[in-house]
XYZ file of C-alpha atoms in Angstrom:
347
model
C -15.647 2.724 27.323
C -14.570 1.506 23.800
C -12.497 -1.655 23.570
C -10.826 -2.280 20.065
C -12.417 -5.504 18.843
C -14.598 -6.691 15.971
C -17.523 -4.503 16.597
C -17.461 -2.364 13.340
C -19.831 -4.507 11.461
C -21.804 -1.702 9.766
C -18.694 -0.168 8.410
C -17.466 -3.413 6.958
C -20.348 -3.511 4.442
C -20.448 0.115 3.161
C -18.231 2.204 0.921
C -19.866 5.443 2.460
C -16.596 6.366 3.978
C -14.337 9.478 3.846
C -10.642 10.180 4.574
C -8.902 13.122 6.465
C -5.347 13.350 7.331
C -3.097 14.114 10.228
C 0.188 15.967 9.734
C 3.336 14.430 11.452
C 6.759 15.537 10.474
C 9.064 12.483 10.411
C 12.137 14.437 10.866
C 10.944 16.261 13.934
C 8.043 14.320 15.512
C 9.666 11.241 16.646
C 8.049 11.653 20.196
C 4.730 11.153 18.375
C 5.578 7.720 16.864
C 2.990 6.138 19.054
C 0.405 8.170 17.215
C 1.155 6.462 13.912
C 1.644 3.063 15.751
C -1.970 3.269 17.090
C -3.816 4.940 14.270
C -5.543 1.859 13.190
C -6.875 1.307 16.825
C -7.974 4.964 17.105
C -9.779 4.799 13.537
C -11.469 1.596 14.784
C -12.757 3.385 18.033
C -13.924 6.266 15.937
C -15.878 4.062 13.669
C -17.413 2.325 16.591
C -18.539 5.813 17.867
C -19.988 6.477 14.375
C -21.854 3.158 14.217
C -23.429 3.765 17.629
C -24.617 7.221 16.441
C -25.705 5.580 13.101
C -28.045 3.288 15.248
C -29.706 6.276 16.719
C -30.227 8.960 13.941
C -32.208 8.671 10.688
C -29.348 9.761 8.500
C -26.277 7.966 7.331
C -23.166 8.996 8.861
C -20.090 8.287 6.953
C -17.410 6.203 8.409
C -13.841 7.252 8.552
C -10.236 6.466 7.192
C -7.484 8.227 9.025
C -4.224 8.955 7.140
C -0.747 10.301 8.331
C 1.472 12.413 6.188
C 4.516 14.408 6.718
C 3.237 17.217 4.270
C -0.022 19.157 4.043
C -2.844 18.398 1.555
C -6.489 19.788 1.217
C -7.588 16.750 3.468
C -5.334 17.706 6.440
C -7.433 18.726 9.497
C -4.961 18.164 12.428
C -1.418 19.199 13.012
C 0.651 17.731 15.737
C 3.565 19.258 17.409
C 5.368 18.661 20.741
C 6.833 21.250 23.315
C 10.022 19.012 23.534
C 10.921 19.658 20.107
C 13.442 22.618 19.932
C 12.872 22.733 16.256
C 9.164 23.395 16.399
C 9.360 26.987 15.089
C 10.986 25.827 11.977
C 8.444 22.921 11.466
C 5.466 25.298 12.049
C 7.121 27.926 9.416
C 7.158 25.032 6.954
C 3.563 24.067 7.831
C 2.338 27.609 7.293
C 4.054 27.830 3.960
C 2.359 24.431 2.903
C -0.969 25.647 4.141
C -0.980 28.742 2.002
C -1.464 26.259 -1.015
C -4.514 24.873 0.526
C -6.331 27.549 2.617
C -9.042 27.816 -0.108
C -10.097 24.246 0.225
C -9.529 23.649 3.960
C -12.553 24.374 6.008
C -10.461 24.091 9.281
C -7.242 22.926 10.665
C -6.497 22.360 14.338
C -3.190 23.061 15.926
C -2.590 20.220 18.431
C 0.012 21.103 20.862
C 1.266 18.395 23.291
C 2.480 19.625 26.702
C 2.506 17.879 29.913
C -0.509 18.744 32.213
C -2.376 21.066 29.840
C -5.896 20.814 28.757
C -6.848 24.222 27.293
C -8.136 25.782 24.008
C -6.214 28.947 22.679
C -5.976 31.036 19.690
C -3.348 29.579 17.318
C -0.296 31.694 16.722
C 0.151 30.011 13.343
C -2.874 31.045 11.574
C -4.907 27.967 12.374
C -8.580 27.704 13.540
C -7.620 26.861 17.146
C -4.718 25.580 19.247
C -5.581 22.614 21.589
C -2.935 22.160 24.266
C -3.224 18.852 26.082
C -1.418 16.113 27.848
C -0.294 13.082 25.933
C -3.062 11.123 27.692
C -5.497 12.682 25.520
C -4.085 12.171 22.207
C -6.731 9.692 21.240
C -9.507 11.864 22.424
C -8.425 14.783 20.382
C -8.186 12.716 17.147
C -11.565 11.140 17.400
C -13.327 14.327 18.588
C -12.162 16.278 15.872
C -12.858 13.769 13.185
C -16.197 12.656 14.857
C -17.481 16.230 14.139
C -16.408 16.106 10.439
C -18.278 12.690 10.167
C -21.625 14.133 11.700
C -21.312 17.241 9.536
C -21.219 15.103 6.505
C -24.384 13.305 7.461
C -26.435 16.299 6.533
C -27.118 16.995 2.888
C -27.256 20.588 3.181
C -24.197 21.172 5.183
C -22.165 19.107 2.590
C -23.539 21.619 -0.118
C -22.213 24.642 1.506
C -19.522 26.658 -0.187
C -15.978 26.598 0.780
C -16.371 29.901 2.558
C -19.514 28.942 4.398
C -17.841 25.772 5.648
C -15.150 27.917 7.267
C -17.738 30.129 8.891
C -19.731 27.044 9.958
C -16.761 26.310 12.479
C -17.005 29.733 13.819
C -20.603 29.226 14.418
C -20.154 25.996 16.364
C -17.879 27.880 18.698
C -20.243 30.711 19.032
C -23.010 28.176 19.841
C -20.702 26.796 22.515
C -20.284 30.111 24.124
C -23.918 31.255 23.862
C -25.286 28.065 25.415
C -22.569 27.711 28.171
C -21.881 24.260 27.055
C -19.494 22.002 29.211
C -16.131 21.389 27.901
C -13.183 19.198 28.734
C -10.957 22.160 27.973
C -10.323 25.439 29.678
C -11.132 28.194 27.078
C -8.159 30.700 27.192
C -8.908 32.111 23.689
C -10.583 35.272 25.008
C -13.448 34.364 22.573
C -11.357 34.351 19.434
C -11.636 30.708 18.345
C -12.672 29.774 14.717
C -13.226 26.114 15.705
C -14.939 23.892 18.139
C -15.885 20.230 18.205
C -19.324 19.332 19.911
C -17.567 16.160 21.105
C -15.572 18.422 23.490
C -18.776 18.873 25.505
C -19.659 15.184 25.761
C -17.185 13.662 28.002
C -17.500 13.001 31.753
C -15.131 13.589 34.573
C -14.478 9.948 35.014
C -12.744 9.838 31.663
C -10.946 13.121 32.189
C -9.589 12.665 35.618
C -8.278 9.093 35.005
C -4.661 8.500 34.851
C -5.174 6.148 31.763
C -8.246 7.732 30.298
C -10.378 5.390 27.950
C -12.548 7.244 25.452
C -16.270 7.669 26.638
C -18.736 9.896 24.968
C -22.495 10.583 25.986
C -24.168 9.932 22.589
C -27.493 11.372 23.422
C -25.989 14.599 24.600
C -23.938 14.813 21.425
C -26.943 14.415 19.175
C -29.008 16.840 21.305
C -26.120 19.564 20.938
C -26.225 19.050 17.273
C -30.020 19.115 16.932
C -30.190 22.404 18.960
C -27.380 23.931 16.779
C -28.998 23.041 13.579
C -32.332 24.493 14.773
C -30.573 27.637 15.793
C -28.695 28.359 12.566
C -30.291 26.205 9.876
C -33.973 26.393 10.875
C -35.402 26.282 7.246
C -32.983 23.549 5.777
C -34.143 20.059 5.419
C -31.740 17.050 4.967
C -32.348 14.923 1.952
C -31.247 11.321 2.144
C -30.097 9.666 -0.986
C -32.717 7.469 -2.497
C -32.752 3.894 -1.237
C -31.652 2.788 -4.645
C -28.570 5.079 -4.224
C -28.053 3.956 -0.571
C -28.067 0.116 -1.603
C -25.423 0.888 -4.368
C -22.975 1.833 -1.471
C -23.224 -1.612 -0.133
C -19.768 -3.372 -0.584
C -20.005 -6.211 -3.026
C -22.750 -6.674 -5.782
C -24.669 -9.547 -4.115
C -27.891 -7.543 -3.861
C -30.555 -7.657 -6.623
C -30.498 -4.515 -8.771
C -34.373 -4.015 -7.958
C -34.123 -4.960 -4.405
C -34.738 -1.239 -3.502
C -38.429 -1.811 -4.715
C -38.870 -3.619 -1.475
C -38.677 -0.499 0.500
C -41.392 1.379 -1.490
C -44.288 0.611 1.066
C -42.140 0.989 4.113
C -43.003 3.873 6.587
C -40.269 6.605 6.858
C -37.583 5.383 9.247
C -34.406 3.344 9.712
C -34.172 -0.122 8.286
C -31.383 -2.714 8.165
C -31.033 -4.778 5.040
C -29.236 -8.202 6.371
C -27.953 -10.877 4.264
C -26.491 -14.439 4.954
C -23.033 -14.503 3.839
C -22.153 -18.138 4.715
C -23.779 -21.632 4.497
C -22.054 -23.350 7.319
C -22.829 -21.241 10.445
C -22.313 -22.143 14.073
C -24.722 -24.565 15.019
C -25.998 -22.560 18.053
C -27.387 -19.837 15.625
C -29.069 -22.123 12.942
C -32.466 -22.180 14.313
C -32.695 -18.577 14.961
C -31.207 -17.721 11.541
C -33.545 -19.931 9.742
C -36.578 -18.480 11.692
C -35.402 -14.913 11.001
C -35.043 -15.414 7.107
C -37.991 -17.843 6.814
C -35.864 -20.672 5.561
C -35.411 -24.381 6.367
C -31.817 -24.648 5.848
C -29.022 -22.055 6.077
C -28.237 -20.613 2.592
C -25.905 -17.936 1.190
C -27.304 -14.754 -0.243
C -30.731 -14.786 1.672
C -32.012 -11.316 2.343
C -34.306 -9.799 4.839
C -35.250 -6.265 5.983
C -35.562 -5.601 9.757
C -36.622 -2.411 11.583
C -34.367 -0.115 13.529
C -35.946 -1.234 16.891
C -35.139 -4.870 16.205
C -31.603 -4.253 15.591
C -30.345 -4.968 19.161
C -32.579 -8.169 19.117
C -30.289 -9.549 16.509
C -27.142 -7.709 17.246
C -25.433 -10.913 18.418
C -25.811 -12.451 14.972
C -23.986 -9.498 13.233
C -20.903 -9.392 15.631
C -19.242 -12.810 15.110
C -16.621 -14.363 17.392
C -13.034 -15.485 16.834
C -11.847 -18.581 18.697
C -8.088 -19.066 18.592
C -5.908 -22.010 19.245
C -2.101 -22.570 18.913
C -2.709 -23.848 15.318
C -5.238 -21.343 13.884
C -7.946 -18.859 14.568
C -11.457 -19.877 13.679
C -14.298 -17.541 12.953
C -17.424 -18.671 14.925
C -20.571 -16.750 14.163
C -23.882 -16.640 12.252
C -22.189 -14.730 9.324
C -25.045 -12.212 8.824
C -24.074 -8.729 7.284
C -26.156 -5.671 8.282
C -26.590 -2.698 6.138
C -28.474 0.565 7.138
C -31.016 1.933 4.929
C -33.022 5.317 5.656
C -36.496 5.798 4.191
C -37.696 9.315 4.014
């Protein structure tokens, strides 16, 4: 279960982020107002999922920003419509006309159709890659699942380099892999095998979430990674992911508080995942001082001290990265160790 709180500590220190958009028409989609009201919370939950995957894979998965617009652009990937809207035909005609301007640059677009009691995949009657019909309970799940697959796709160098046409075919391949391997799915497939889109996240939820009256987003991280690994082995067996150089990765760290030559410290490191950590405050909570000084090899807490830790040590120090907020009637006080982590992959 994912709770919205201050847990996205890796995202906060990187500019490695992408943006995709959801289409909502203000004139006709007032029943969907809660989507725009909750979009920040949904984005936080999505980035928490990405963060947990980043702690498991030896690639940098970009984090996500989600925008909502009442028109189509080449960044639009989700269309929301509602059965209660009697004008839906007019709206979808307008959507189709706008889509024509961007089809060359849009790898896929998902027609999300909210209808009480539904949970199924169908061929879209409006020329999109798939129509997902679902109860409003699952709005959050749909958004996170669709955008999570986009983030994971963009973690592979050779996939990002595909042409626009091959990116469109890529989504057909995912659906083919889903069918050929008889993967589990939260949706009933009523498309007669004619979908041009599938999110592997659809195959990684458990029955407890799906059958709940108030579903909280849950996903099996290891299963999700395993499905992607199997898919890549099947369709891209000769392609090799090439991570950015350590120097280029560090350049993506927010703020310029890292020495220009600090990437040299990774030259003798064995291939794998590391975390570059930094002290961001001098005055930290007293209960953390001894541990922080020991970790950084210092006698007194200072701003700007740097250290490199291995992937397997991340959880040992996770409590130093999270931070806490103590609220009172007068103010809110940040109470933590003020250590910022940044993921670095050595190939």
